[in-house]
PDB file of C-alpha atoms in Angstrom:
ATOM      1  CA  UNK A   1     -15.873  13.099   5.217  1.00 55.00           C
ATOM      2  CA  UNK A   2     -12.537  13.866   3.674  1.00 75.00           C
ATOM      3  CA  UNK A   3     -11.562  14.799   0.182  1.00 91.00           C
ATOM      4  CA  UNK A   4     -10.025  11.587  -1.148  1.00 91.00           C
ATOM      5  CA  UNK A   5      -8.921  12.930  -4.555  1.00 91.00           C
ATOM      6  CA  UNK A   6      -7.157  15.876  -2.915  1.00 92.00           C
ATOM      7  CA  UNK A   7      -5.507  13.633  -0.333  1.00 92.00           C
ATOM      8  CA  UNK A   8      -4.367  11.264  -3.094  1.00 93.00           C
ATOM      9  CA  UNK A   9      -2.858  14.164  -5.044  1.00 92.00           C
ATOM     10  CA  UNK A  10      -1.005  15.554  -2.017  1.00 92.00           C
ATOM     11  CA  UNK A  11       0.400  12.235  -0.836  1.00 91.00           C
ATOM     12  CA  UNK A  12       1.275  11.215  -4.388  1.00 92.00           C
ATOM     13  CA  UNK A  13       3.213  14.453  -4.825  1.00 92.00           C
ATOM     14  CA  UNK A  14       5.059  13.895  -1.545  1.00 89.00           C
ATOM     15  CA  UNK A  15       5.904  10.341  -2.538  1.00 89.00           C
ATOM     16  CA  UNK A  16       7.132  11.444  -5.969  1.00 89.00           C
ATOM     17  CA  UNK A  17       9.266  14.211  -4.451  1.00 91.00           C
ATOM     18  CA  UNK A  18      10.955  11.751  -2.082  1.00 89.00           C
ATOM     19  CA  UNK A  19      10.680   8.194  -3.438  1.00 87.00           C
ATOM     20  CA  UNK A  20      12.735   6.843  -0.519  1.00 90.00           C
ATOM     21  CA  UNK A  21      10.030   7.938   1.951  1.00 91.00           C
ATOM     22  CA  UNK A  22       8.388   4.593   2.604  1.00 92.00           C
ATOM     23  CA  UNK A  23       5.928   6.090   5.084  1.00 91.00           C
ATOM     24  CA  UNK A  24       4.551   8.421   2.392  1.00 92.00           C
ATOM     25  CA  UNK A  25       4.362   5.497  -0.040  1.00 94.00           C
ATOM     26  CA  UNK A  26       2.480   3.409   2.523  1.00 93.00           C
ATOM     27  CA  UNK A  27       0.004   6.254   3.040  1.00 93.00           C
ATOM     28  CA  UNK A  28      -0.382   6.578  -0.726  1.00 95.00           C
ATOM     29  CA  UNK A  29      -1.096   2.851  -1.039  1.00 96.00           C
ATOM     30  CA  UNK A  30      -3.720   3.072   1.717  1.00 95.00           C
ATOM     31  CA  UNK A  31      -5.416   6.001  -0.044  1.00 95.00           C
ATOM     32  CA  UNK A  32      -5.235   4.197  -3.389  1.00 97.00           C
ATOM     33  CA  UNK A  33      -6.938   1.206  -1.779  1.00 96.00           C
ATOM     34  CA  UNK A  34      -9.680   3.450  -0.409  1.00 95.00           C
ATOM     35  CA  UNK A  35     -10.135   4.946  -3.891  1.00 96.00           C
ATOM     36  CA  UNK A  36     -10.411   1.497  -5.485  1.00 96.00           C
ATOM     37  CA  UNK A  37      -7.046   1.757  -7.258  1.00 96.00           C
ATOM     38  CA  UNK A  38      -6.140  -1.772  -6.227  1.00 97.00           C
ATOM     39  CA  UNK A  39      -3.322  -2.500  -8.684  1.00 97.00           C
ATOM     40  CA  UNK A  40      -1.541   0.746  -7.790  1.00 97.00           C
ATOM     41  CA  UNK A  41      -2.075   0.099  -4.081  1.00 97.00           C
ATOM     42  CA  UNK A  42      -0.709  -3.435  -4.352  1.00 97.00           C
ATOM     43  CA  UNK A  43       2.384  -2.287  -6.260  1.00 97.00           C
ATOM     44  CA  UNK A  44       3.124   0.365  -3.625  1.00 95.00           C
ATOM     45  CA  UNK A  45       2.499  -2.013  -0.707  1.00 95.00           C
ATOM     46  CA  UNK A  46       4.920  -4.459  -2.356  1.00 95.00           C
ATOM     47  CA  UNK A  47       7.581  -1.747  -2.624  1.00 95.00           C
ATOM     48  CA  UNK A  48       7.210  -0.766   1.029  1.00 93.00           C
ATOM     49  CA  UNK A  49       7.212  -4.410   2.149  1.00 92.00           C
ATOM     50  CA  UNK A  50      10.490  -5.021   0.275  1.00 92.00           C
ATOM     51  CA  UNK A  51      12.060  -2.087   2.135  1.00 91.00           C
ATOM     52  CA  UNK A  52      11.631  -3.883   5.491  1.00 80.00           C
ATOM     53  CA  UNK A  53      10.617  -0.603   7.127  1.00 78.00           C
ATOM     54  CA  UNK A  54       6.986  -1.473   7.665  1.00 74.00           C
ATOM     55  CA  UNK A  55       4.923  -2.805  10.493  1.00 82.00           C
ATOM     56  CA  UNK A  56       1.839  -4.824  11.208  1.00 85.00           C
ATOM     57  CA  UNK A  57      -0.700  -2.409   9.747  1.00 89.00           C
ATOM     58  CA  UNK A  58       1.073  -2.233   6.391  1.00 89.00           C
ATOM     59  CA  UNK A  59       1.226  -6.010   6.011  1.00 93.00           C
ATOM     60  CA  UNK A  60      -2.426  -6.274   6.986  1.00 93.00           C
ATOM     61  CA  UNK A  61      -3.446  -3.667   4.390  1.00 94.00           C
ATOM     62  CA  UNK A  62      -1.173  -5.318   1.813  1.00 95.00           C
ATOM     63  CA  UNK A  63      -2.875  -8.655   2.481  1.00 96.00           C
ATOM     64  CA  UNK A  64      -6.342  -7.141   2.143  1.00 97.00           C
ATOM     65  CA  UNK A  65      -5.510  -5.621  -1.260  1.00 97.00           C
ATOM     66  CA  UNK A  66      -3.872  -8.815  -2.516  1.00 97.00           C
ATOM     67  CA  UNK A  67      -6.932 -10.796  -1.409  1.00 97.00           C
ATOM     68  CA  UNK A  68      -9.277  -8.343  -3.146  1.00 97.00           C
ATOM     69  CA  UNK A  69      -7.265  -8.818  -6.343  1.00 97.00           C
ATOM     70  CA  UNK A  70      -7.588 -12.602  -6.051  1.00 97.00           C
ATOM     71  CA  UNK A  71      -3.930 -13.139  -5.181  1.00 96.00           C
ATOM     72  CA  UNK A  72      -4.487 -15.584  -2.356  1.00 95.00           C
ATOM     73  CA  UNK A  73      -0.939 -16.811  -1.845  1.00 96.00           C
ATOM     74  CA  UNK A  74       0.437 -13.277  -1.710  1.00 94.00           C
ATOM     75  CA  UNK A  75      -2.345 -12.295   0.698  1.00 96.00           C
ATOM     76  CA  UNK A  76      -1.576 -15.196   3.023  1.00 96.00           C
ATOM     77  CA  UNK A  77       2.139 -14.354   2.974  1.00 95.00           C
ATOM     78  CA  UNK A  78       1.394 -10.729   3.865  1.00 94.00           C
ATOM     79  CA  UNK A  79      -0.993 -11.712   6.663  1.00 93.00           C
ATOM     80  CA  UNK A  80       1.593 -14.134   8.080  1.00 93.00           C
ATOM     81  CA  UNK A  81       4.132 -11.297   8.291  1.00 90.00           C
ATOM     82  CA  UNK A  82       1.612  -9.031  10.054  1.00 81.00           C
TER      83      UNK A  82
END
């Protein structure tokens, strides 16, 4: 297994250093989801989705987090974009 807290710290630092790096932010959101930080993950997935630089996997992950937070309409919208 990996070291999730260490990975979160590294990717968070990279994302903070370069906030325009949507790929780093998407990775951070995925790690936050894995760590159970759903609100943070959702916020970061929303930011990446608004940038229009994301693909199918991001929208799928975004939809999963929104669904887990009980935000059905947002989840459906994300899944439809995937």
